[in-house]
Tab-separated table of C-alpha atoms in Angstrom:
chain	number	residue	atom	x	y	z
A	12	UNK	CA	-69.470	0.164	82.008
A	13	UNK	CA	-65.902	-0.222	83.526
A	14	UNK	CA	-63.242	-0.650	80.904
A	15	UNK	CA	-60.450	-1.326	83.464
A	16	UNK	CA	-59.819	-5.275	84.206
A	17	UNK	CA	-59.929	-5.437	88.230
A	18	UNK	CA	-57.945	-7.856	89.830
A	19	UNK	CA	-57.821	-8.563	93.680
A	20	UNK	CA	-54.964	-9.506	95.941
A	21	UNK	CA	-53.586	-8.723	99.658
A	22	UNK	CA	-50.233	-7.804	100.737
A	23	UNK	CA	-49.939	-11.117	102.475
A	24	UNK	CA	-50.967	-13.134	99.406
A	25	UNK	CA	-49.641	-11.603	96.188
A	26	UNK	CA	-51.342	-12.697	93.009
A	27	UNK	CA	-48.350	-12.989	91.030
A	28	UNK	CA	-49.774	-13.853	87.728
A	29	UNK	CA	-51.696	-10.675	87.926
A	30	UNK	CA	-48.659	-8.579	88.691
A	31	UNK	CA	-46.725	-10.088	85.905
A	32	UNK	CA	-49.529	-9.114	83.866
A	33	UNK	CA	-49.730	-5.602	84.919
A	34	UNK	CA	-46.076	-5.491	84.597
A	35	UNK	CA	-46.341	-6.435	80.895
A	36	UNK	CA	-48.983	-3.764	80.394
A	37	UNK	CA	-47.012	-0.898	81.803
A	38	UNK	CA	-44.067	-1.916	79.792
A	39	UNK	CA	-46.120	-1.627	76.764
A	40	UNK	CA	-47.506	1.785	77.446
A	41	UNK	CA	-50.481	1.059	79.200
A	42	UNK	CA	-51.818	2.574	82.631
A	43	UNK	CA	-52.358	0.231	85.692
A	44	UNK	CA	-54.042	1.861	89.198
A	45	UNK	CA	-52.621	0.033	92.179
A	46	UNK	CA	-52.561	0.486	95.924
A	47	UNK	CA	-49.499	1.821	98.230
A	48	UNK	CA	-49.565	2.500	101.802
A	49	UNK	CA	-50.081	6.162	101.236
A	50	UNK	CA	-53.125	6.245	98.708
A	51	UNK	CA	-53.725	4.320	95.144
A	52	UNK	CA	-51.423	5.367	92.398
A	53	UNK	CA	-52.067	5.646	88.625
A	54	UNK	CA	-48.992	3.910	87.052
A	55	UNK	CA	-47.280	4.186	83.848
A	56	UNK	CA	-44.053	3.864	82.411
A	57	UNK	CA	-41.891	6.486	84.044
A	58	UNK	CA	-39.194	6.289	81.242
A	59	UNK	CA	-41.963	6.358	78.257
A	60	UNK	CA	-42.887	9.852	77.515
A	61	UNK	CA	-46.068	8.832	75.815
A	62	UNK	CA	-47.042	6.919	79.089
A	63	UNK	CA	-46.642	9.906	81.132
A	64	UNK	CA	-48.749	11.947	78.621
A	65	UNK	CA	-51.276	9.279	78.985
A	66	UNK	CA	-51.150	9.764	82.824
A	67	UNK	CA	-51.768	13.493	82.614
A	68	UNK	CA	-54.563	12.943	80.067
A	69	UNK	CA	-56.551	10.202	82.159
A	70	UNK	CA	-56.394	12.276	85.380
A	71	UNK	CA	-57.089	15.823	83.504
A	72	UNK	CA	-53.914	17.059	85.111
A	73	UNK	CA	-52.227	19.975	84.278
A	74	UNK	CA	-48.942	19.026	82.569
A	75	UNK	CA	-46.665	21.260	84.645
A	76	UNK	CA	-47.568	19.310	87.660
A	77	UNK	CA	-44.723	16.631	87.959
A	78	UNK	CA	-45.283	12.933	88.486
A	79	UNK	CA	-43.612	10.950	91.087
A	80	UNK	CA	-41.348	8.193	89.889
A	81	UNK	CA	-41.522	4.872	91.921
A	82	UNK	CA	-38.890	2.567	92.523
A	83	UNK	CA	-38.636	-0.887	94.334
A	84	UNK	CA	-35.145	-1.429	94.857
A	85	UNK	CA	-32.067	1.092	95.903
A	86	UNK	CA	-29.836	0.430	92.852
A	87	UNK	CA	-32.577	1.900	90.820
A	88	UNK	CA	-32.320	5.249	92.206
A	89	UNK	CA	-28.333	6.193	90.678
A	90	UNK	CA	-29.674	5.726	87.219
A	91	UNK	CA	-32.372	8.335	87.230
A	92	UNK	CA	-30.417	11.147	89.104
A	93	UNK	CA	-27.284	13.091	88.717
A	94	UNK	CA	-26.155	13.002	92.290
A	95	UNK	CA	-27.158	11.508	95.710
A	96	UNK	CA	-26.356	13.755	98.246
A	97	UNK	CA	-25.221	12.080	101.834
A	98	UNK	CA	-27.971	13.413	103.646
A	99	UNK	CA	-30.718	11.888	101.165
A	100	UNK	CA	-28.783	8.513	101.230
A	101	UNK	CA	-29.189	8.727	105.323
A	102	UNK	CA	-32.852	9.549	105.027
A	103	UNK	CA	-33.283	6.714	102.229
A	104	UNK	CA	-31.496	4.367	104.384
A	105	UNK	CA	-33.717	5.224	107.602
A	106	UNK	CA	-37.221	5.889	105.813
A	107	UNK	CA	-37.144	3.795	102.354
A	108	UNK	CA	-39.162	1.713	101.679
A	109	UNK	CA	-41.995	4.095	103.328
A	110	UNK	CA	-44.196	7.088	102.871
A	111	UNK	CA	-41.274	9.685	101.678
A	112	UNK	CA	-40.520	11.120	98.167
A	113	UNK	CA	-37.142	12.757	97.475
A	114	UNK	CA	-36.339	15.448	94.739
A	115	UNK	CA	-33.087	15.199	92.905
A	116	UNK	CA	-31.472	16.925	90.013
A	117	UNK	CA	-32.684	14.282	87.062
A	118	UNK	CA	-30.557	12.428	84.720
A	119	UNK	CA	-31.239	12.332	80.888
A	120	UNK	CA	-32.783	8.850	81.250
A	121	UNK	CA	-36.044	10.645	82.805
A	122	UNK	CA	-38.387	12.290	80.272
A	123	UNK	CA	-39.309	15.682	80.660
A	124	UNK	CA	-42.935	14.741	79.921
A	125	UNK	CA	-42.670	12.852	83.687
A	126	UNK	CA	-41.003	15.820	85.416
A	127	UNK	CA	-43.534	18.532	84.096
A	128	UNK	CA	-40.659	20.075	82.406
A	129	UNK	CA	-38.564	20.264	85.229
A	130	UNK	CA	-34.783	19.468	85.596
A	131	UNK	CA	-35.588	17.562	88.880
A	132	UNK	CA	-37.111	14.242	89.767
A	133	UNK	CA	-39.271	13.296	92.513
A	134	UNK	CA	-38.528	9.676	93.594
A	135	UNK	CA	-40.220	7.175	96.188
A	136	UNK	CA	-39.860	3.725	97.092
A	137	UNK	CA	-43.360	2.401	98.431
A	138	UNK	CA	-43.669	0.150	101.338
A	139	UNK	CA	-46.563	-1.869	99.942
A	140	UNK	CA	-45.549	-5.071	98.744
A	141	UNK	CA	-48.138	-4.869	96.068
A	142	UNK	CA	-46.725	-2.031	94.842
A	143	UNK	CA	-42.735	-2.785	94.853
A	144	UNK	CA	-43.347	-6.074	93.029
A	145	UNK	CA	-45.531	-4.427	90.318
A	146	UNK	CA	-42.687	-1.906	89.752
A	147	UNK	CA	-40.201	-4.658	89.487
A	148	UNK	CA	-42.369	-6.430	86.938
A	149	UNK	CA	-42.779	-3.147	85.045
A	150	UNK	CA	-39.156	-2.733	84.619
A	151	UNK	CA	-38.221	-0.868	87.556
A	152	UNK	CA	-39.551	2.712	86.797
A	153	UNK	CA	-43.409	3.549	87.377
A	154	UNK	CA	-44.545	7.008	87.285
A	155	UNK	CA	-47.472	7.199	89.688
A	156	UNK	CA	-49.534	10.194	90.776
A	157	UNK	CA	-52.645	9.503	93.075
A	158	UNK	CA	-55.355	7.464	90.855
A	159	UNK	CA	-58.259	10.079	91.010
A	160	UNK	CA	-59.583	12.775	88.446
A	161	UNK	CA	-57.132	15.587	89.236
A	162	UNK	CA	-58.416	17.942	91.970
A	163	UNK	CA	-60.697	15.300	93.625
A	164	UNK	CA	-59.846	13.679	96.993
A	165	UNK	CA	-57.259	10.957	96.703
A	166	UNK	CA	-58.563	7.271	96.469
A	167	UNK	CA	-57.769	5.075	99.434
A	168	UNK	CA	-60.002	2.205	98.054
A	169	UNK	CA	-60.065	0.640	94.827
A	170	UNK	CA	-63.615	1.567	94.422
A	171	UNK	CA	-62.778	5.280	94.504
A	172	UNK	CA	-60.472	4.521	91.570
A	173	UNK	CA	-63.261	2.804	89.546
A	174	UNK	CA	-65.550	5.946	90.231
A	175	UNK	CA	-63.019	8.235	88.627
A	176	UNK	CA	-60.729	6.407	86.046
A	177	UNK	CA	-62.637	2.865	85.643
A	178	UNK	CA	-63.286	3.830	81.819
A	179	UNK	CA	-60.073	5.511	81.134
A	180	UNK	CA	-57.196	2.940	82.178
A	181	UNK	CA	-56.278	-0.560	81.499
A	182	UNK	CA	-56.205	-2.283	84.871
A	183	UNK	CA	-56.911	-1.668	88.716
A	184	UNK	CA	-55.235	-3.829	91.288
A	185	UNK	CA	-57.470	-3.985	94.290
A	186	UNK	CA	-55.408	-4.226	97.759
A	187	UNK	CA	-58.249	-3.170	99.959
A	188	UNK	CA	-58.204	-0.075	102.049
A	189	UNK	CA	-54.722	1.749	102.283
A	190	UNK	CA	-52.861	1.657	105.511
A	191	UNK	CA	-52.112	5.564	105.948
A	192	UNK	CA	-54.518	7.513	103.886
A	193	UNK	CA	-52.291	10.630	103.073
A	194	UNK	CA	-49.883	11.272	100.403
A	195	UNK	CA	-46.008	10.781	101.139
A	196	UNK	CA	-44.065	13.629	102.485
A	197	UNK	CA	-41.809	15.478	99.949
A	198	UNK	CA	-38.485	16.457	100.780
A	199	UNK	CA	-36.390	18.580	98.325
A	200	UNK	CA	-32.636	17.775	98.049
A	201	UNK	CA	-31.920	20.228	95.048
A	202	UNK	CA	-31.446	22.926	97.551
A	203	UNK	CA	-28.475	23.394	100.002
A	204	UNK	CA	-30.602	22.754	102.999
A	205	UNK	CA	-33.278	19.975	102.372
A	206	UNK	CA	-36.979	21.698	102.106
A	207	UNK	CA	-40.126	19.939	103.086
A	208	UNK	CA	-42.274	20.771	100.206
A	209	UNK	CA	-45.329	18.470	101.343
A	210	UNK	CA	-46.021	17.286	104.811
A	211	UNK	CA	-47.005	13.611	105.422
A	212	UNK	CA	-46.453	10.870	107.767
A	213	UNK	CA	-42.954	11.722	108.453
A	214	UNK	CA	-43.157	15.097	110.001
A	215	UNK	CA	-40.554	17.803	110.307
A	216	UNK	CA	-39.477	16.744	113.903
A	217	UNK	CA	-38.705	12.961	112.625
A	218	UNK	CA	-36.917	14.306	109.543
A	219	UNK	CA	-34.614	16.784	111.864
A	220	UNK	CA	-33.788	13.751	113.683
A	221	UNK	CA	-31.935	12.417	110.733
A	222	UNK	CA	-30.963	15.367	108.622
A	223	UNK	CA	-30.311	18.030	111.422
A	224	UNK	CA	-31.865	21.360	109.731
A	225	UNK	CA	-34.742	21.092	107.449
A	226	UNK	CA	-36.777	23.930	106.040
A	227	UNK	CA	-40.397	23.725	105.445
A	228	UNK	CA	-41.610	25.510	102.156
A	229	UNK	CA	-44.104	28.557	103.081
A	230	UNK	CA	-46.311	27.251	100.303
A	231	UNK	CA	-47.351	24.487	102.422
A	232	UNK	CA	-49.957	26.991	104.326
A	233	UNK	CA	-50.414	29.576	101.614
A	234	UNK	CA	-51.309	29.216	97.901
A	235	UNK	CA	-48.766	30.923	95.807
A	236	UNK	CA	-50.050	31.123	91.829
A	237	UNK	CA	-46.570	32.495	90.860
A	238	UNK	CA	-44.636	29.380	92.204
A	239	UNK	CA	-43.809	26.608	89.417
A	240	UNK	CA	-44.568	23.504	91.326
A	241	UNK	CA	-41.572	21.246	91.969
A	242	UNK	CA	-43.974	18.557	93.723
A	243	UNK	CA	-47.574	17.688	93.138
A	244	UNK	CA	-50.161	19.715	94.901
A	245	UNK	CA	-48.194	22.754	95.555
A	246	UNK	CA	-50.002	25.048	93.644
A	247	UNK	CA	-53.488	23.598	92.134
A	248	UNK	CA	-56.515	23.087	94.413
A	249	UNK	CA	-56.390	19.183	95.419
A	250	UNK	CA	-58.529	16.680	97.568
A	251	UNK	CA	-61.703	19.017	96.802
A	252	UNK	CA	-65.420	17.481	97.458
A	253	UNK	CA	-68.003	18.928	94.999
A	254	UNK	CA	-69.764	20.759	98.093
A	255	UNK	CA	-68.433	24.127	99.457
A	256	UNK	CA	-66.015	23.114	102.509
A	257	UNK	CA	-65.426	25.614	105.347
A	258	UNK	CA	-62.911	24.714	108.100
A	259	UNK	CA	-63.618	26.028	111.607
A	260	UNK	CA	-61.030	26.609	113.934
A	261	UNK	CA	-60.672	27.796	117.467
A	262	UNK	CA	-61.604	26.505	121.065
A	263	UNK	CA	-63.459	22.954	120.998
A	264	UNK	CA	-66.396	24.259	122.566
A	265	UNK	CA	-66.816	27.469	120.347
A	266	UNK	CA	-66.083	25.286	117.400
A	267	UNK	CA	-68.947	23.018	118.044
A	268	UNK	CA	-71.276	25.514	118.645
A	269	UNK	CA	-70.413	27.449	115.730
A	270	UNK	CA	-70.731	24.539	113.254
A	271	UNK	CA	-74.215	23.554	115.072
A	272	UNK	CA	-75.391	27.181	114.142
A	273	UNK	CA	-74.204	27.198	110.417
A	274	UNK	CA	-75.587	23.844	109.874
A	275	UNK	CA	-79.054	24.705	111.391
A	276	UNK	CA	-79.158	27.959	108.994
A	277	UNK	CA	-78.293	25.846	105.996
A	278	UNK	CA	-80.826	23.113	106.676
A	279	UNK	CA	-83.336	25.649	107.173
A	280	UNK	CA	-82.807	27.001	103.611
A	281	UNK	CA	-83.367	23.543	102.287
A	282	UNK	CA	-79.387	22.597	101.905
A	283	UNK	CA	-78.026	19.193	102.238
A	284	UNK	CA	-75.121	19.566	105.242
A	285	UNK	CA	-72.043	17.308	106.039
A	286	UNK	CA	-70.090	17.677	109.466
A	287	UNK	CA	-66.590	16.499	109.495
A	288	UNK	CA	-65.680	15.957	113.031
A	289	UNK	CA	-63.844	13.734	115.684
A	290	UNK	CA	-65.506	10.894	117.362
A	291	UNK	CA	-65.061	12.689	120.703
A	292	UNK	CA	-67.367	15.786	119.469
A	293	UNK	CA	-69.709	13.709	117.021
A	294	UNK	CA	-72.428	13.557	119.512
A	295	UNK	CA	-72.738	17.319	119.867
A	296	UNK	CA	-74.185	17.420	116.391
A	297	UNK	CA	-77.595	16.715	116.076
A	298	UNK	CA	-78.422	17.707	112.332
A	299	UNK	CA	-76.878	17.249	109.223
A	300	UNK	CA	-74.985	14.396	107.978
A	301	UNK	CA	-72.142	13.634	110.543
A	302	UNK	CA	-68.911	11.783	109.645
A	303	UNK	CA	-66.549	11.176	112.496
A	304	UNK	CA	-63.276	10.510	110.937
A	305	UNK	CA	-61.335	9.124	114.103
A	306	UNK	CA	-60.225	10.110	117.281
A	307	UNK	CA	-57.776	12.763	118.332
A	308	UNK	CA	-56.258	10.285	120.564
A	309	UNK	CA	-55.617	8.225	117.384
A	310	UNK	CA	-54.806	10.555	114.698
A	311	UNK	CA	-53.797	7.859	112.116
A	312	UNK	CA	-57.378	7.096	111.833
A	313	UNK	CA	-58.147	10.743	111.001
A	314	UNK	CA	-55.721	10.613	108.138
A	315	UNK	CA	-57.027	6.992	106.710
A	316	UNK	CA	-60.345	8.326	106.715
A	317	UNK	CA	-60.333	11.883	105.372
A	318	UNK	CA	-60.608	11.311	101.716
A	319	UNK	CA	-63.279	8.514	102.294
A	320	UNK	CA	-65.408	11.023	104.212
A	321	UNK	CA	-65.123	13.928	101.558
A	322	UNK	CA	-66.131	11.279	98.720
A	323	UNK	CA	-68.793	9.949	101.062
A	324	UNK	CA	-70.446	13.526	101.162
A	325	UNK	CA	-69.893	13.878	97.171
A	326	UNK	CA	-72.063	10.279	97.000
A	327	UNK	CA	-74.594	11.910	99.334
A	328	UNK	CA	-74.934	14.964	97.315
A	329	UNK	CA	-74.087	17.485	100.194
A	330	UNK	CA	-74.281	21.037	99.313
A	331	UNK	CA	-72.089	22.364	102.172
A	332	UNK	CA	-69.832	20.830	104.306
A	333	UNK	CA	-68.140	22.145	107.659
A	334	UNK	CA	-64.964	20.686	109.105
A	335	UNK	CA	-63.295	20.875	112.579
A	336	UNK	CA	-59.532	21.647	112.478
A	337	UNK	CA	-57.257	18.767	113.278
A	338	UNK	CA	-53.906	20.265	114.653
A	339	UNK	CA	-52.913	16.695	115.983
A	340	UNK	CA	-49.361	16.476	117.607
A	341	UNK	CA	-47.813	14.285	114.894
A	342	UNK	CA	-49.902	14.289	111.540
A	343	UNK	CA	-51.915	17.613	112.294
A	344	UNK	CA	-49.677	19.466	109.775
A	345	UNK	CA	-50.191	16.876	106.909
A	346	UNK	CA	-54.100	16.473	107.910
A	347	UNK	CA	-54.699	20.274	107.751
A	348	UNK	CA	-52.578	20.879	104.598
A	349	UNK	CA	-54.786	18.394	102.620
A	350	UNK	CA	-58.213	20.041	104.275
A	351	UNK	CA	-56.684	23.659	103.467
A	352	UNK	CA	-56.460	22.757	99.969
A	353	UNK	CA	-59.870	20.915	99.532
A	354	UNK	CA	-61.534	24.024	101.147
A	355	UNK	CA	-59.583	26.399	98.912
A	356	UNK	CA	-58.233	27.720	102.270
A	357	UNK	CA	-61.436	28.890	103.303
A	358	UNK	CA	-61.170	28.832	107.356
A	359	UNK	CA	-63.574	30.605	109.921
A	360	UNK	CA	-61.533	31.174	112.854
A	361	UNK	CA	-63.739	31.716	116.068
A	362	UNK	CA	-62.749	32.670	119.533
C-alpha cells in the first residue's frame, strides 16, 4: 500500500492546485518527490532542520552527505550564501536554470542539518517548470537529493520513486520520464579555482569556456574514504543495482567477446546475467538479458536510460551484470562516473 499521494502533470500543463497543495505540505515540514530535468528529487523545506532530518531518514542516507538546496529565482541565492564570486555569477547567468549545482560558503539561514554539518551549501536552480513552480509554492528553498533509497540507482520515472519511497513520504508529483537522466554537474566555488566535484551534462570544456581554468576533483575517478564529502555522491557507493556489476573496458571487439564468454560461463552455472551495452553492439550478444541503453552517436540516450536499465535488472533478479564502458565525447565522464560507483569501481580491462 503506497502512502504517498500521487499527482500527474506535464511541463506543458502544470496542475497549479496540486503544486499549491505540495507547497503547503513542504512549508509544514512534509516531504514530496518531484521531477527535475536530471532525476526525481525528494523535497523538504531546506531551512527547516527537522525536514532535512526527515529526508535523511526516508532515504536511509548518511547524515554527513550534504543535501542540495533548490531555488527557482536568482534573488533567492544571496540570502543563503556569504558571498557570490563574480565567476559563479557568470556561470549562473550562462547555465541557470539548468543541470548545474554550485557550492558556496553558507549563511546562518541554512541549518547544518541541510549541509551535512558543513559550512558550505550546494545550490541549484532546475530547468524543469514543475520543479521551479513547486519551489516557489514551498517558499523558495527546497532541499532535494535524488528520490531513491540511498545507494540505489537514481529515479528517472515516478514509478521508481513509488518503488523506493512510496510508503515513507507524503506526495509524489509524476511528470513522466526526465529529460537528462544523470544528476547535475557540481562546481565548488569555495576554492580559489573552481573545482568540479561531480561531472554531469555540463562537462569541463563547457565550463572552461565560461570560467577559464577549472580543476577536477581527483575523487571523481577514485574512491577516497578519508575525504569528507562536500557534494552528494563523493564518498559513498551510489547508483548500485543489487547484482554484482562489472565494467569491461578496451577495444570494442575484445569487449564484446569477453562479455560473451563471461556471460556464457555464468549462465552455465545457472546464474541470471544482464548485459548493458550500446545499440551498435546489442546484436552481438546472443545470451543473457541484453539492455541496449542507447547509441554511441546519441549519448544523451545512454545517460537517460542508464538508471532505468539498472533498475530493470533488479526487477528481473539478475545475479551478475556486465557493462560496456561508455567513454563518449561530451557526457562520457559523467556516465562513467555513475557506472564506476554503481560497480564499486570493479573494472576489467581487456586488450
